[in-house]
PDB file of C-alpha atoms in Angstrom:
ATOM      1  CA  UNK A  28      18.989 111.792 -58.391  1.00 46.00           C
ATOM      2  CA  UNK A  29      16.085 109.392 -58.787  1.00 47.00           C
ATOM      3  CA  UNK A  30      17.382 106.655 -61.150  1.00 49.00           C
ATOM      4  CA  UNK A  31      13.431 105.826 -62.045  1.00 56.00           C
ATOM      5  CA  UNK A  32      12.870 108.860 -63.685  1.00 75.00           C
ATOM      6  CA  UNK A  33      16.333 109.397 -65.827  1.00 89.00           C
ATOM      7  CA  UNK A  34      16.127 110.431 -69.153  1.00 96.00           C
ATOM      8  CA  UNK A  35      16.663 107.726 -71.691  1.00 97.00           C
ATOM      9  CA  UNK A  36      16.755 107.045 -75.674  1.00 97.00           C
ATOM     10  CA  UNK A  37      15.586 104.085 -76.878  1.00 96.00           C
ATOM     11  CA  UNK A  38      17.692 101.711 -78.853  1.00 97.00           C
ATOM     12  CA  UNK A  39      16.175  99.029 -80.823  1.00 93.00           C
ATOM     13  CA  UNK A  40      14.650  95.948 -79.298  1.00 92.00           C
ATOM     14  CA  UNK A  41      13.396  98.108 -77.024  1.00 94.00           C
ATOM     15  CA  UNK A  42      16.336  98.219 -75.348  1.00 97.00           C
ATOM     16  CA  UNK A  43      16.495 101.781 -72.916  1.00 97.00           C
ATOM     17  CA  UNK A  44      19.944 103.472 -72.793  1.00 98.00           C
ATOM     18  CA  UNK A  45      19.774 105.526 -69.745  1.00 98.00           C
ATOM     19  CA  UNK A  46      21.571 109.366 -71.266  1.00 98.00           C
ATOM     20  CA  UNK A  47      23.874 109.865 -68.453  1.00 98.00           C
ATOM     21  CA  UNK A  48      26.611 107.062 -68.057  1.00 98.00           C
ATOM     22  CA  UNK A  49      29.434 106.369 -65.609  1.00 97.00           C
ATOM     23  CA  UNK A  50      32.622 105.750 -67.855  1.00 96.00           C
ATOM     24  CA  UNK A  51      35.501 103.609 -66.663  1.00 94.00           C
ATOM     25  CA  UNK A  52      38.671 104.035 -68.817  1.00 90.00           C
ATOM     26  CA  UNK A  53      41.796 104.009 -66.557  1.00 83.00           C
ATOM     27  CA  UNK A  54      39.529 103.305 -63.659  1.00 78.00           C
ATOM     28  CA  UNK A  55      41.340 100.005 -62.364  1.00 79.00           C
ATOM     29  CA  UNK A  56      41.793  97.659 -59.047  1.00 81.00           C
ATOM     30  CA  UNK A  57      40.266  98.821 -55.966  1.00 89.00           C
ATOM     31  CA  UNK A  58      40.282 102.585 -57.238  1.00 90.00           C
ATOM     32  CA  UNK A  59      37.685 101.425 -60.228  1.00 92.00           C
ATOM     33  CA  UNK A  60      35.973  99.417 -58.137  1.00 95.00           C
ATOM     34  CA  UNK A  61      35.448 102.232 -55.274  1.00 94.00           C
ATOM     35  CA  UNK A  62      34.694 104.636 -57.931  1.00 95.00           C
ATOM     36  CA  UNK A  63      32.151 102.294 -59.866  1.00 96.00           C
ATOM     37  CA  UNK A  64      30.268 101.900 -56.246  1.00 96.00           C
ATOM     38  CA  UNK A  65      30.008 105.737 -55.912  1.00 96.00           C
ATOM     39  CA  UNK A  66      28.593 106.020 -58.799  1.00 97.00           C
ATOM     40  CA  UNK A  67      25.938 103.492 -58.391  1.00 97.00           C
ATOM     41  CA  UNK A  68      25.084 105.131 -54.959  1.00 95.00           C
ATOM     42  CA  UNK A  69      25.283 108.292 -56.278  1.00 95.00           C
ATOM     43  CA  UNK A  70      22.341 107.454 -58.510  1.00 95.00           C
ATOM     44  CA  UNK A  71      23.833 105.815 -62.256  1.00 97.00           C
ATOM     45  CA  UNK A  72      22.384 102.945 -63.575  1.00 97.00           C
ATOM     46  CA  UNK A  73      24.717 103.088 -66.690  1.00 98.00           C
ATOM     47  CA  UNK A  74      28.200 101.684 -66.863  1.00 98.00           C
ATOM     48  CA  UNK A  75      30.864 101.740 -69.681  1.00 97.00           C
ATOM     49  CA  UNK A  76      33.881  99.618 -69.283  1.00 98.00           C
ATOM     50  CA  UNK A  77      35.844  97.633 -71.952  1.00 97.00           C
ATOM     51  CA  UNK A  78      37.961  94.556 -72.767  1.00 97.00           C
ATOM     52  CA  UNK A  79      41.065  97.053 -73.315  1.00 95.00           C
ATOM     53  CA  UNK A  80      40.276  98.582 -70.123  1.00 95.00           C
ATOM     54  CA  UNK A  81      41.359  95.436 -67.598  1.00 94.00           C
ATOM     55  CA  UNK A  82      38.733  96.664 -65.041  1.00 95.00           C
ATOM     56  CA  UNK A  83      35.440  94.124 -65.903  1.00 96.00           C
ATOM     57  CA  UNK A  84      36.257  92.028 -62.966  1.00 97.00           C
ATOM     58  CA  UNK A  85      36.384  95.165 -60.325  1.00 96.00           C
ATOM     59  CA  UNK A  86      33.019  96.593 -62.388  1.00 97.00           C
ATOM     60  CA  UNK A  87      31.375  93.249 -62.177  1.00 97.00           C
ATOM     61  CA  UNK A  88      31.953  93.158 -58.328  1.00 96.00           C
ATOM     62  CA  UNK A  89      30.668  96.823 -57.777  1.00 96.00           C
ATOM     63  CA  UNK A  90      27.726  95.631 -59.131  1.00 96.00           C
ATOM     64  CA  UNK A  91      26.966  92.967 -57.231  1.00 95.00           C
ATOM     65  CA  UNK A  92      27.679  94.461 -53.654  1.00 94.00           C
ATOM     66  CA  UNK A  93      25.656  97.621 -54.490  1.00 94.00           C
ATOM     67  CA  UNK A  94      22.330  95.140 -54.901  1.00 87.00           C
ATOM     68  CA  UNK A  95      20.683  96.437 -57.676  1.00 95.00           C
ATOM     69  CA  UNK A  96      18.761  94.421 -59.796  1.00 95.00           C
ATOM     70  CA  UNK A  97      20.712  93.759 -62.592  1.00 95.00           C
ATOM     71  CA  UNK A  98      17.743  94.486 -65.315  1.00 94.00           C
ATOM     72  CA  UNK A  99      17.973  97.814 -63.594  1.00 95.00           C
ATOM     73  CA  UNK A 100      21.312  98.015 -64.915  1.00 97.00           C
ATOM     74  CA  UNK A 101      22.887  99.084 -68.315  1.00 98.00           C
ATOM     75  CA  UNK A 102      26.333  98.161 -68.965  1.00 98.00           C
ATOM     76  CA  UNK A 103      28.084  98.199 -71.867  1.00 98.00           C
ATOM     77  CA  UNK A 104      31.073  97.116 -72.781  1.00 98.00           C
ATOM     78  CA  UNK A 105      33.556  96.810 -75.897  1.00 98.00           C
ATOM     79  CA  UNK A 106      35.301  94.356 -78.286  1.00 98.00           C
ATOM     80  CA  UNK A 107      39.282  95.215 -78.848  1.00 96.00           C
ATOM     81  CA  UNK A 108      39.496  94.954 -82.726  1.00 92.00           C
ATOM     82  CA  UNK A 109      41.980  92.912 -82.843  1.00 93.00           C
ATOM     83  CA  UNK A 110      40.187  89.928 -81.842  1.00 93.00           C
ATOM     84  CA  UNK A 111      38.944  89.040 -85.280  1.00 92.00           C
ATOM     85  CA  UNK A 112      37.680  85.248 -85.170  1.00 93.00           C
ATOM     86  CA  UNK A 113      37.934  85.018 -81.553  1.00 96.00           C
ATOM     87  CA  UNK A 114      34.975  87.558 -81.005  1.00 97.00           C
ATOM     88  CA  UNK A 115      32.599  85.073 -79.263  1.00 97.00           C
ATOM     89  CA  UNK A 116      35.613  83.843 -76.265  1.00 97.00           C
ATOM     90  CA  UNK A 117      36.379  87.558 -76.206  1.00 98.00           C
ATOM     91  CA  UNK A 118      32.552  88.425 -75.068  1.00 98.00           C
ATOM     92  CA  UNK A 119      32.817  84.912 -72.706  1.00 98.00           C
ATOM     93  CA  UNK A 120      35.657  86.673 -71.008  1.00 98.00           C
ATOM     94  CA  UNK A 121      34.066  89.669 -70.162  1.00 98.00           C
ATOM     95  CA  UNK A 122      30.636  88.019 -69.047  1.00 98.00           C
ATOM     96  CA  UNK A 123      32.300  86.229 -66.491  1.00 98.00           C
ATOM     97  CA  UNK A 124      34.892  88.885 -65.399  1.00 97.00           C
ATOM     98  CA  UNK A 125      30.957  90.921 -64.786  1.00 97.00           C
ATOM     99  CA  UNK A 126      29.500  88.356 -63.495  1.00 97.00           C
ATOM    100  CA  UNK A 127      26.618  88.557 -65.830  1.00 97.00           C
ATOM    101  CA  UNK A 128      25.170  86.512 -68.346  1.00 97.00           C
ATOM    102  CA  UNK A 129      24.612  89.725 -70.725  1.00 98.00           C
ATOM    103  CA  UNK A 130      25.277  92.947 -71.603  1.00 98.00           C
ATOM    104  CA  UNK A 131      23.243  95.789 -72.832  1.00 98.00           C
ATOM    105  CA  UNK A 132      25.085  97.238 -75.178  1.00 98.00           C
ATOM    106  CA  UNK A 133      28.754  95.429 -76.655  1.00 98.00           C
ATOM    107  CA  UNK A 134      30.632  97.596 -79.269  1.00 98.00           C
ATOM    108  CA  UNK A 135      33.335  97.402 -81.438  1.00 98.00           C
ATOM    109  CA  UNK A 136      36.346  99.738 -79.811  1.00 97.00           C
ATOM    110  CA  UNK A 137      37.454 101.080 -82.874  1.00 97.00           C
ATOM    111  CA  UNK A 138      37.499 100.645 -86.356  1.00 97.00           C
ATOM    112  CA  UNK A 139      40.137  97.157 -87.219  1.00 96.00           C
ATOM    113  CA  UNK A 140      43.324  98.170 -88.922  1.00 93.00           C
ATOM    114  CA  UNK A 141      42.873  95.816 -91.677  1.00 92.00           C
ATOM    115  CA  UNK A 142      39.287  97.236 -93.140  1.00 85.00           C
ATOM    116  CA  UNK A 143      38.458  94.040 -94.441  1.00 92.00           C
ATOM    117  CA  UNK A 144      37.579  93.002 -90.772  1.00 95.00           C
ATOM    118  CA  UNK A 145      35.156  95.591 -90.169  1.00 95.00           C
ATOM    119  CA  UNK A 146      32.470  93.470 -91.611  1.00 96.00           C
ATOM    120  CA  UNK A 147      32.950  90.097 -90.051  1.00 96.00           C
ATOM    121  CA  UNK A 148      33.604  91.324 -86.477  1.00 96.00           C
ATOM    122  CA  UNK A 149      30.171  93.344 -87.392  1.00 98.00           C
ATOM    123  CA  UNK A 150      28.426  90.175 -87.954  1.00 97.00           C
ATOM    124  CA  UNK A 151      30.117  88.469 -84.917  1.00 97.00           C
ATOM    125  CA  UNK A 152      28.222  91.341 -83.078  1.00 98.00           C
ATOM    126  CA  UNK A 153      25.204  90.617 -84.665  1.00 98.00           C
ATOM    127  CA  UNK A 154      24.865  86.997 -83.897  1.00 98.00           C
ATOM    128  CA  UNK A 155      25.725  87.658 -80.568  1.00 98.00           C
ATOM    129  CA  UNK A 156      22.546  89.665 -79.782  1.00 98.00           C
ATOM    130  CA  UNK A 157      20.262  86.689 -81.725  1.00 97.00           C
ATOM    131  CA  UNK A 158      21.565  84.423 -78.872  1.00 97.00           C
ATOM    132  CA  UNK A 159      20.680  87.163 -76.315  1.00 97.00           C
ATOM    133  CA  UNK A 160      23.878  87.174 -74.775  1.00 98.00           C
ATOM    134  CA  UNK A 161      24.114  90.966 -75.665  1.00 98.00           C
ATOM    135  CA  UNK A 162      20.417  93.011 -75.933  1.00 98.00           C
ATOM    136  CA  UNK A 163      22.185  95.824 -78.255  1.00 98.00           C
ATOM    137  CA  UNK A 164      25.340  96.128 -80.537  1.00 98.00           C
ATOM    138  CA  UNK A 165      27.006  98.971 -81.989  1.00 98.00           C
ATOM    139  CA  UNK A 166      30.447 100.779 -82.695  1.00 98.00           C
ATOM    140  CA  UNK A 167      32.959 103.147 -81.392  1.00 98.00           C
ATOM    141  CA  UNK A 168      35.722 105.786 -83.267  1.00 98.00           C
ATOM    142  CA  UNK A 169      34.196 105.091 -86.227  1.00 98.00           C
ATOM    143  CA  UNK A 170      33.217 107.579 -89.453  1.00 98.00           C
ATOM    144  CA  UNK A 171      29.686 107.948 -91.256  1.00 98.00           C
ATOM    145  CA  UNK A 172      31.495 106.203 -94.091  1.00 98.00           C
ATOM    146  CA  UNK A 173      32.557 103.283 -91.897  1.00 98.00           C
ATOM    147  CA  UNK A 174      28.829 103.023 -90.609  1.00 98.00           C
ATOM    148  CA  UNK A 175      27.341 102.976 -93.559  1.00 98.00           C
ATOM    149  CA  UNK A 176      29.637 100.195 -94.965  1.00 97.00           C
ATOM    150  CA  UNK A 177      28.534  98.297 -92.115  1.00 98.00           C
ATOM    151  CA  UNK A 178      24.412  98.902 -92.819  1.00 98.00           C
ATOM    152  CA  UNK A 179      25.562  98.128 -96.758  1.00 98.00           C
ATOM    153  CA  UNK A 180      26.567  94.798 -95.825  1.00 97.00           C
ATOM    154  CA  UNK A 181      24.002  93.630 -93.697  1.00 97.00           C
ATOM    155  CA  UNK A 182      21.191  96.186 -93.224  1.00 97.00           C
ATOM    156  CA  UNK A 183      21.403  96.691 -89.683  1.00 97.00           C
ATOM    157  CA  UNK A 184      22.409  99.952 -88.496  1.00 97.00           C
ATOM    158  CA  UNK A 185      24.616 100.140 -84.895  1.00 98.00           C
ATOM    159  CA  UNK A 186      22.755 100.968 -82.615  1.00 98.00           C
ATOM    160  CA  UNK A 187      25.122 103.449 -80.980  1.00 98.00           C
ATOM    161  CA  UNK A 188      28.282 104.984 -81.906  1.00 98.00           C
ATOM    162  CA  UNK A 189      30.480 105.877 -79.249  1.00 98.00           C
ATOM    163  CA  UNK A 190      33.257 108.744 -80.017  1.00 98.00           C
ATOM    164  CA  UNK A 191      35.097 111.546 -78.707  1.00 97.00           C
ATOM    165  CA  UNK A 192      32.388 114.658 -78.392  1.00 98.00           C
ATOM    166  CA  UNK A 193      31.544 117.592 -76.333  1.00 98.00           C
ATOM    167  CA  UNK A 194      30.336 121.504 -77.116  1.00 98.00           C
ATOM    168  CA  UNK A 195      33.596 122.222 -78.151  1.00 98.00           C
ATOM    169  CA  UNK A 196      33.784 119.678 -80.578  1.00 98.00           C
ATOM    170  CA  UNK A 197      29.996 120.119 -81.522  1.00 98.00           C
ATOM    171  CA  UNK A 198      29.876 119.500 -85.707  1.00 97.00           C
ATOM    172  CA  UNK A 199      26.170 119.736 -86.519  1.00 96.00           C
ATOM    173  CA  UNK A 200      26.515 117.414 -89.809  1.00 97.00           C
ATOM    174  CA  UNK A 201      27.854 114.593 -88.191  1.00 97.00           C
ATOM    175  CA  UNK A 202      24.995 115.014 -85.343  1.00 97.00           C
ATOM    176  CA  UNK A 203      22.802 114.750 -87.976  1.00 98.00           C
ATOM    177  CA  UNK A 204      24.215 111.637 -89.896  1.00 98.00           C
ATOM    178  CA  UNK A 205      23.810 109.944 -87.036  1.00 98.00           C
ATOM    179  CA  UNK A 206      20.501 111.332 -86.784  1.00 97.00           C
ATOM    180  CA  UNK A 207      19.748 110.467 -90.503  1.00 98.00           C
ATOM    181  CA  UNK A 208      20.944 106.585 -89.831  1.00 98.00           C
ATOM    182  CA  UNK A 209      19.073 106.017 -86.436  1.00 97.00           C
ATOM    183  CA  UNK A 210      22.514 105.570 -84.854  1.00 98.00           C
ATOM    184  CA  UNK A 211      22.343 107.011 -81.383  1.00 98.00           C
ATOM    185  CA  UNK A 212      25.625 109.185 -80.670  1.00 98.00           C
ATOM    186  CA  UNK A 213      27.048 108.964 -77.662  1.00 98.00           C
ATOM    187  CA  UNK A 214      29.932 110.936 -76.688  1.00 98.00           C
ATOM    188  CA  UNK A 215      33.080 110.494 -73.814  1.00 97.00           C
ATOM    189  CA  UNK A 216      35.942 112.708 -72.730  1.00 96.00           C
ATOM    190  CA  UNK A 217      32.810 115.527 -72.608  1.00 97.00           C
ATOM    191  CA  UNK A 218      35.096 117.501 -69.894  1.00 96.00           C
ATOM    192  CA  UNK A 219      38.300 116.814 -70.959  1.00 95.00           C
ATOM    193  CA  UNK A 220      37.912 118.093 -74.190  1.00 96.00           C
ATOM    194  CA  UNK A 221      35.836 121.002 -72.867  1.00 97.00           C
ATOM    195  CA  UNK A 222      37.845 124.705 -72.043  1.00 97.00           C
ATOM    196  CA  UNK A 223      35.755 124.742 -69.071  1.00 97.00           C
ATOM    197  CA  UNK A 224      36.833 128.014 -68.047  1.00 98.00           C
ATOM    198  CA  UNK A 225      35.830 129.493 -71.300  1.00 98.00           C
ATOM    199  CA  UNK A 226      33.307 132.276 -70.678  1.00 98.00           C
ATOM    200  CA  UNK A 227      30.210 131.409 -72.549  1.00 98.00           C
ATOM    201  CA  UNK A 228      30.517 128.399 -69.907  1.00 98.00           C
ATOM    202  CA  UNK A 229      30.944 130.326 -67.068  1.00 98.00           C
ATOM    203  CA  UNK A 230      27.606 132.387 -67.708  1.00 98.00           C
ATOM    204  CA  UNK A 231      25.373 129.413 -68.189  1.00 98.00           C
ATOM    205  CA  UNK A 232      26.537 127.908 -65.382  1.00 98.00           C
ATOM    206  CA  UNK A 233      26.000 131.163 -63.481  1.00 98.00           C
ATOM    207  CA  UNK A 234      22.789 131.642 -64.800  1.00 98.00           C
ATOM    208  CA  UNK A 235      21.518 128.285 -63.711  1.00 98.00           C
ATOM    209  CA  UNK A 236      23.629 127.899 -59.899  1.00 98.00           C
ATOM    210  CA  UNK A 237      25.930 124.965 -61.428  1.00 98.00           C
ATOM    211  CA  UNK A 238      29.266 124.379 -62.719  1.00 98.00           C
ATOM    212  CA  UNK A 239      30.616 124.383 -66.244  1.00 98.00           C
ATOM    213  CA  UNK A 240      30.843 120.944 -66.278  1.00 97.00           C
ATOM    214  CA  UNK A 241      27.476 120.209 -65.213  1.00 98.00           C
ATOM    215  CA  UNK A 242      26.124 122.661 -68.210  1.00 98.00           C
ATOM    216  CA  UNK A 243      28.041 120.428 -70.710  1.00 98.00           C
ATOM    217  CA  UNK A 244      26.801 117.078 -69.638  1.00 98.00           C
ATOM    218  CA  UNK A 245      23.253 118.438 -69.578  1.00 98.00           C
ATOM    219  CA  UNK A 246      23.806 120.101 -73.114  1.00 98.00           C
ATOM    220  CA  UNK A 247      24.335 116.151 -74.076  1.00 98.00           C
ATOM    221  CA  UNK A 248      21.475 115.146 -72.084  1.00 97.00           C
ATOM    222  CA  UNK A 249      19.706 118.123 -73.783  1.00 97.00           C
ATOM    223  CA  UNK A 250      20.503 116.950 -77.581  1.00 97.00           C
ATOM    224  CA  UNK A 251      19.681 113.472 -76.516  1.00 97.00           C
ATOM    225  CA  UNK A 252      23.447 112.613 -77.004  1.00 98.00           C
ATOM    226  CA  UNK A 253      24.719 109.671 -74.668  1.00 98.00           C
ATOM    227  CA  UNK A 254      27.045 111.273 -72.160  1.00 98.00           C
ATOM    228  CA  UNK A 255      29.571 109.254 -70.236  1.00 97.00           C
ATOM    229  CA  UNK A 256      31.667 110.999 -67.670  1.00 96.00           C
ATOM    230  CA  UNK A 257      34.570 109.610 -65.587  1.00 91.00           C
ATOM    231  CA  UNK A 258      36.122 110.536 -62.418  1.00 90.00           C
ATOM    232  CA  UNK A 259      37.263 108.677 -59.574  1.00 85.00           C
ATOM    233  CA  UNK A 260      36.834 111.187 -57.114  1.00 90.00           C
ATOM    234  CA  UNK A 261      33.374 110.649 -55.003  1.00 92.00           C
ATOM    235  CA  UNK A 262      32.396 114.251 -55.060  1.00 94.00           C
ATOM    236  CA  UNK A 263      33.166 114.965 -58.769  1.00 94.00           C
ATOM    237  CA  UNK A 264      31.199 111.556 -58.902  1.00 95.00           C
ATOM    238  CA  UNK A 265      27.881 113.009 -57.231  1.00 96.00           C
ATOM    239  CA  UNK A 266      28.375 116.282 -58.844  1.00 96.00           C
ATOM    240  CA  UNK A 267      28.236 114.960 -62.270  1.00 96.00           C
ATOM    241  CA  UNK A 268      25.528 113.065 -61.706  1.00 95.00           C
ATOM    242  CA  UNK A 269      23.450 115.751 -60.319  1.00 95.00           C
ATOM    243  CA  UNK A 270      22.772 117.170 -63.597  1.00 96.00           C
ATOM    244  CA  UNK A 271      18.710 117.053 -63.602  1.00 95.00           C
ATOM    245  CA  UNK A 272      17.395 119.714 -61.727  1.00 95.00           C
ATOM    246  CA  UNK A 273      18.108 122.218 -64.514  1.00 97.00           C
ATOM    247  CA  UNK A 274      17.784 122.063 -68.125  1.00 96.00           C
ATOM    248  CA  UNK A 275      19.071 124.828 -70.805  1.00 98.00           C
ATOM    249  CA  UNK A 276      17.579 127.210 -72.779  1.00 98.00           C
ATOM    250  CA  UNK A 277      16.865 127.081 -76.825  1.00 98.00           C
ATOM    251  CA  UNK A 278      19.059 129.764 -77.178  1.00 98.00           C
ATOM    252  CA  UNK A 279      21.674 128.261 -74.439  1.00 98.00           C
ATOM    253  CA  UNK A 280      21.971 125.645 -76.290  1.00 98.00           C
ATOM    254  CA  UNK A 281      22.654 127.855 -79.847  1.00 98.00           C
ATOM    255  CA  UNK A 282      25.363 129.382 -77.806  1.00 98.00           C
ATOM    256  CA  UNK A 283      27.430 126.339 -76.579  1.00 98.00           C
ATOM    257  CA  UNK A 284      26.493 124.914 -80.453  1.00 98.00           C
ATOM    258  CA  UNK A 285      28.956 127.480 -81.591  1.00 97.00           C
ATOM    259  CA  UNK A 286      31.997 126.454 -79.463  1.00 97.00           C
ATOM    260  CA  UNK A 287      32.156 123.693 -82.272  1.00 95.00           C
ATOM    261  CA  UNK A 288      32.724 126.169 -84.643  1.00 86.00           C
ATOM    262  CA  UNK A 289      34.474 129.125 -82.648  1.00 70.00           C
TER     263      UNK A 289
END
């Protein structure tokens, strides 16, 4: 795949969010570290990775032995939240377990159980990017209701919100809140929470020469939804990547819309 030419949605500040991501979760020690170099040579430019996740160190060090540039590079990663009032040694921690001296994108992992927090560790965010040391800032796992309690309180919208999504789980309101709120959605667990055996699948992917799972991360790609894979397995790696030669039809897409609702 050429990396130049990768579809992207644009974030604000300019910031480009390539649409097709490499995710990380469970991906640790040399095995996320192998994995995260396969998937830079297999063509991403877009990591996802995570305080919770104990891999920053092994994602930082792909990085730098694949020599890429790092403005190339989009990597995101997220803020446990738990860590209210230690937000700003929390992002230190992962900038030096990357290796970096930003990120592109740092969200909050999910909603705080106390939801008095929510606010505070959304301003933590905020003040973050003003010093640069992160060029985007958004949330993950969290409601329209939850978002817009955020934009309330300080009149920024997140810039992304990062949940659980996929055809199967397709609801066309809360595509279109995001929409509405110029929140970008992006989804993960797009194959594990796909029947990908289910026939409506199968036909696509007939129809075009590729595999159900390549039909649902280019239905993401398709919507302009964030997609972010995972695998640690070099050939599922390329695979998933390799998702650009094809696109789907209006009427393809109508028909994996309705697996939502099926």
């Amino acid at each position: 795949m050429d990396h130049d030419d990768q579809p992207t949605v644009l974030l604000p500040g300019e910031v480009r969010m390539p649409l097709l991501g490499f995710g990380t979760w469970r991906a640790t020690g040399k095995a996320g570290y192998d994995a995260v170099l396969a998937a830079l040579d297999a063509g991403y430019r877009h990591i996802d990775t995570a305080t919770v996740y104990g891999n920053e160190k092994e994602v930082g060090q792909a990085v730098r032995e694949s020599d890429l540039r790092r403005e190339d590079l989009f990597i995101t990663t997220k803020l446990p939240p738990d860590r209210v009032g230690r937000e700003r040694e929390t992002l230190e921690a992962s900038l030096r377990a990357l290796g970096t001296d930003y990120v592109d994108l740092w969200l909050i992992h999910w909603p705080p159980s106390s939801p008095g927090d929510s606010i505070p560790l959304w301003r933590e965010l905020l003040a973050a990017r003003e010093e640069n040391l992160v060029r985007a800032v958004g949330v993950s796992n969290y409601s329209t209701s939850q978002i817009d309690e955020l934009i309330q309180a300080t009149e920024e919208n997140p810039a992304v919100n990062q949940i659980r999504w996929s055809p199967f789980l397709y609801d066309r309101q809360r595509h279109a809140e995001h929409r509405d709120r110029g929140v970008v959605l992006e989804g993960y667990s797009p194959l594990d929470t796909s029947d990908l055996s289910h026939p409506v699948l199968a036909r696509v992917a007939a129809a075009h020469d590729v595999s159900p799972a390549q039909v649902v991360l280019r239905w993401h790609i398709d919507h302009e939804i964030v997609v972010i894979p995972k695998s640690v397995t070099p050939e599922r790696i390329q695979a998933n990547a390799d998702v650009f030669r094809f696109s789907l039809t209006a009427e393809e897409m109508r028909e994996l819309d309705a697996l939502g609702s099926a």
